[in-house]
XYZ file of C-alpha atoms in Angstrom:
302
model
C -26.960 -44.245 110.153
C -28.067 -41.783 112.811
C -29.564 -38.478 111.746
C -29.101 -35.103 113.408
C -32.443 -35.244 115.184
C -31.629 -38.600 116.782
C -28.164 -37.499 117.863
C -29.483 -34.274 119.408
C -32.164 -36.206 121.256
C -29.526 -38.579 122.618
C -27.300 -35.680 123.663
C -30.194 -34.102 125.588
C -31.554 -37.219 127.298
C -28.389 -39.214 127.984
C -25.182 -37.182 127.615
C -23.060 -39.988 129.075
C -24.242 -42.447 126.427
C -23.754 -39.786 123.762
C -20.099 -39.271 124.758
C -19.509 -43.030 124.870
C -21.043 -43.495 121.436
C -18.949 -40.622 120.080
C -15.723 -42.231 121.355
C -16.694 -45.645 119.968
C -17.519 -44.137 116.597
C -14.179 -42.370 116.459
C -12.230 -45.583 117.229
C -14.329 -48.058 115.235
C -11.974 -48.302 112.280
C -8.675 -47.766 113.997
C -6.484 -44.669 114.423
C -7.524 -41.745 112.188
C -10.081 -43.924 110.379
C -13.068 -43.753 112.694
C -16.595 -42.615 111.945
C -17.263 -38.948 112.760
C -20.485 -37.933 114.455
C -19.918 -34.430 113.093
C -19.411 -35.263 109.399
C -20.915 -38.702 108.722
C -24.498 -38.052 109.782
C -27.668 -37.263 107.848
C -30.125 -34.381 108.249
C -33.295 -35.083 110.211
C -36.790 -33.593 110.048
C -36.199 -30.887 112.681
C -32.405 -30.575 112.752
C -29.780 -30.220 110.047
C -26.054 -29.657 109.837
C -24.472 -26.213 109.644
C -20.928 -25.924 108.294
C -18.463 -24.691 110.902
C -17.282 -22.064 108.440
C -20.716 -20.403 108.574
C -20.547 -19.848 112.339
C -19.149 -17.114 114.560
C -19.059 -17.933 118.284
C -21.597 -20.707 117.708
C -24.068 -18.510 115.814
C -24.894 -18.492 112.105
C -23.123 -15.548 110.495
C -24.707 -14.329 107.210
C -21.431 -12.660 106.190
C -19.628 -15.999 105.892
C -19.561 -18.714 103.193
C -22.018 -21.516 103.802
C -25.059 -19.241 104.227
C -27.442 -19.001 101.276
C -28.135 -15.313 100.646
C -31.820 -14.604 100.011
C -32.092 -10.889 100.770
C -32.720 -9.099 104.036
C -35.252 -7.222 106.133
C -34.042 -3.599 106.255
C -34.441 -1.498 109.369
C -36.885 1.395 109.244
C -37.102 4.675 111.068
C -39.267 7.734 111.323
C -38.531 11.250 112.461
C -36.255 13.928 111.069
C -33.303 16.160 111.851
C -33.423 19.936 112.006
C -30.735 22.502 112.702
C -30.316 26.028 113.986
C -27.454 28.084 112.608
C -25.581 31.308 113.229
C -22.625 32.823 111.402
C -20.263 30.362 113.103
C -22.312 27.485 114.578
C -24.627 24.647 113.551
C -26.734 22.915 116.218
C -28.534 19.737 115.144
C -31.637 18.495 116.965
C -34.086 15.634 116.475
C -37.374 14.699 118.102
C -39.687 11.706 117.883
C -36.931 9.635 116.275
C -37.902 5.942 116.230
C -35.650 3.208 114.792
C -36.989 -0.310 114.210
C -34.496 -3.112 113.559
C -35.576 -6.542 112.371
C -34.134 -8.186 115.500
C -35.602 -5.592 117.873
C -32.200 -4.329 119.005
C -31.189 -0.706 119.467
C -27.943 1.194 119.591
C -26.516 4.650 120.183
C -26.913 7.541 117.780
C -23.571 8.562 116.287
C -22.089 10.630 113.480
C -19.444 9.739 110.909
C -16.195 10.865 112.516
C -13.165 12.494 110.986
C -14.589 15.884 110.079
C -14.119 19.339 111.540
C -15.703 21.331 114.324
C -16.313 20.479 117.990
C -17.095 17.608 118.099
C -15.402 16.801 114.782
C -18.484 15.586 112.918
C -18.939 18.231 110.214
C -17.708 17.162 106.776
C -16.447 19.878 104.441
C -17.809 18.049 101.380
C -19.817 14.986 100.401
C -17.624 11.893 100.000
C -18.250 8.263 99.118
C -16.117 7.189 102.095
C -18.405 8.990 104.564
C -21.519 7.548 102.901
C -20.051 4.041 103.092
C -19.301 4.481 106.802
C -23.023 5.064 107.409
C -23.977 1.711 105.931
C -21.422 -0.600 107.562
C -22.757 -3.841 109.023
C -24.474 -3.193 112.330
C -25.266 0.441 111.483
C -28.544 2.018 110.354
C -27.964 5.032 108.059
C -30.280 7.865 109.106
C -29.867 9.822 105.887
C -29.292 9.073 102.220
C -25.750 10.379 102.062
C -24.960 13.711 103.633
C -27.383 16.022 105.432
C -26.602 19.498 104.114
C -26.553 22.545 106.398
C -25.008 25.986 106.188
C -24.104 28.825 108.492
C -25.671 32.216 107.885
C -24.039 35.366 106.534
C -25.744 37.291 109.342
C -28.262 36.642 112.100
C -29.629 33.126 112.640
C -31.355 30.491 110.551
C -32.076 26.787 110.322
C -33.721 24.034 108.338
C -34.420 20.313 108.045
C -34.329 17.418 105.627
C -38.118 17.001 105.443
C -39.204 19.323 102.639
C -40.790 19.680 99.224
C -39.055 21.331 96.294
C -39.632 24.979 95.504
C -42.154 25.226 92.662
C -44.486 22.706 94.298
C -48.008 24.125 94.311
C -50.606 24.078 97.080
C -54.193 25.306 97.309
C -54.604 28.307 99.610
C -57.804 29.828 100.932
C -56.490 33.327 100.354
C -54.952 33.150 96.837
C -55.993 29.882 95.230
C -53.326 27.554 93.756
C -49.861 29.070 94.223
C -46.228 28.001 94.523
C -45.619 26.920 98.105
C -42.532 29.111 98.538
C -44.690 32.220 97.980
C -46.905 31.398 100.963
C -46.709 33.333 104.213
C -47.328 32.499 107.848
C -51.036 32.896 108.504
C -52.221 31.665 105.123
C -54.261 28.455 104.964
C -53.624 25.274 102.958
C -56.235 22.752 101.809
C -56.065 19.654 104.021
C -58.093 16.560 104.990
C -60.261 16.875 108.095
C -59.787 13.276 109.260
C -63.412 12.327 108.625
C -63.276 11.880 104.858
C -63.835 15.553 104.099
C -61.662 18.637 103.670
C -60.748 21.672 105.732
C -58.124 24.440 105.929
C -54.945 24.280 108.012
C -52.935 27.399 108.943
C -49.253 27.865 108.102
C -47.391 28.564 111.336
C -43.838 28.474 109.980
C -42.245 28.291 106.543
C -38.616 28.363 105.369
C -36.900 28.242 101.982
C -33.339 26.868 101.826
C -30.886 25.755 99.127
C -30.830 22.013 98.337
C -29.527 19.755 95.592
C -30.924 16.259 96.222
C -34.563 15.313 95.604
C -36.714 12.293 94.898
C -39.278 12.764 92.133
C -42.417 10.679 92.590
C -44.766 10.025 89.666
C -48.345 9.021 90.495
C -51.193 7.254 88.698
C -53.206 10.502 88.425
C -50.519 11.987 86.108
C -49.276 14.205 88.945
C -45.740 14.276 90.395
C -43.989 15.652 93.454
C -40.341 16.475 94.171
C -39.338 16.025 97.822
C -36.183 15.614 99.887
C -35.257 11.991 100.692
C -36.437 12.283 104.334
C -39.816 13.786 103.514
C -42.589 11.785 105.196
C -45.799 10.578 103.599
C -48.707 8.797 105.240
C -49.699 5.846 103.049
C -53.314 4.862 102.490
C -53.051 2.198 105.219
C -52.010 4.844 107.746
C -48.311 3.919 107.935
C -45.693 6.727 107.794
C -42.957 6.299 105.197
C -39.957 8.386 104.186
C -39.656 9.199 100.490
C -36.371 7.287 100.134
C -38.077 4.072 101.327
C -41.140 4.210 99.082
C -41.748 1.379 96.620
C -43.508 1.192 93.290
C -47.249 0.502 93.670
C -47.383 2.012 97.162
C -50.871 3.446 97.612
C -51.426 7.055 98.681
C -54.412 9.169 99.569
C -55.055 11.732 96.861
C -57.426 14.648 97.135
C -60.114 12.976 95.040
C -59.235 9.262 95.228
C -56.498 6.838 96.163
C -53.497 6.884 93.846
C -50.560 4.584 93.136
C -46.860 5.361 92.894
C -45.809 4.549 89.318
C -42.222 5.794 88.972
C -39.372 7.043 91.186
C -36.454 9.243 90.088
C -33.413 10.589 91.905
C -32.814 14.243 91.021
C -29.481 15.932 91.779
C -29.404 19.594 90.783
C -29.120 22.955 92.467
C -32.546 24.138 93.622
C -34.408 25.158 96.771
C -36.496 23.256 99.295
C -39.503 24.511 101.240
C -40.089 23.440 104.827
C -43.595 24.187 106.073
C -45.341 23.549 109.378
C -49.091 23.948 109.744
C -51.813 23.460 112.354
C -54.197 22.133 113.469
C -53.950 19.611 110.606
C -50.389 18.461 109.904
C -51.029 17.300 106.332
C -51.932 19.212 103.197
C -52.442 18.615 99.471
C -49.638 19.510 97.041
C -48.296 18.605 93.626
C -46.247 19.756 90.666
C -49.247 21.010 88.680
C -52.209 20.747 91.058
C -52.692 20.213 94.787
C -53.837 16.570 94.689
C -51.199 14.561 96.642
C -51.553 14.269 100.419
C -48.225 15.034 102.058
C -47.052 15.646 105.622
C -45.815 18.946 107.017
C -42.716 19.220 109.188
C -43.098 19.649 112.945
C -40.270 21.980 113.968
C -38.580 21.048 117.239
C -37.538 24.602 118.083
């Protein structure tokens, strides 16, 4: 009995002999009773059979029967969206957006169609159908459900999806520990200096907007932090990670020591989010009760 490895070697080195052997095998027992070189072979050390039903155009297709499902390697991305609004318009922008797929491929950025506006990408309300469209095979969802934006009642405005929840406290040079939404441009937040010490970083822009979706992170130092799903953290190993992609036991830099993520909650309730940008340091310490968790600011693109 030939195995797959032997047959493949014969096919590569002597295709004429391979075809002859295939015809002889098919006719060895008479019409419709021959031996099949596709079915009646054994697996070798380096080659094995793949059922035809598991293939699409000659390639293994994990969506078909015959493939043993063992999980997947999800794509990752960094960056964030921001928008500028008037009484009648919303203009979305993004900068530094990097998408990493497991196979190294890339594709075009697109929006779920079928809404209103020009182009017709704005959805009047959150729907399961729109959320499902984001996650179809071959697509990388760039938000956890809808990204919420609103026009203004007068003048102009804007916002982003990279924020902490109102009520989060930070340590300021001017007023001590205060709620972040009470801070003003020009005040200074406690931040790391990049050399293992601490310094102050100046608030250059801050906005407070309505929001209803947050991720609550509980840490090993008994502190917690509510952030929007796209909020970015820098883990202890230096890698950036969005809140919605964090895992239990991820290690963070705290103000006094490294800390571990112990619990993750999804919070859906009407509240407000605070978007802050600071310089020269783009990270600061924050928390629900004390400013002990290192978190990233948002770099506005406009």
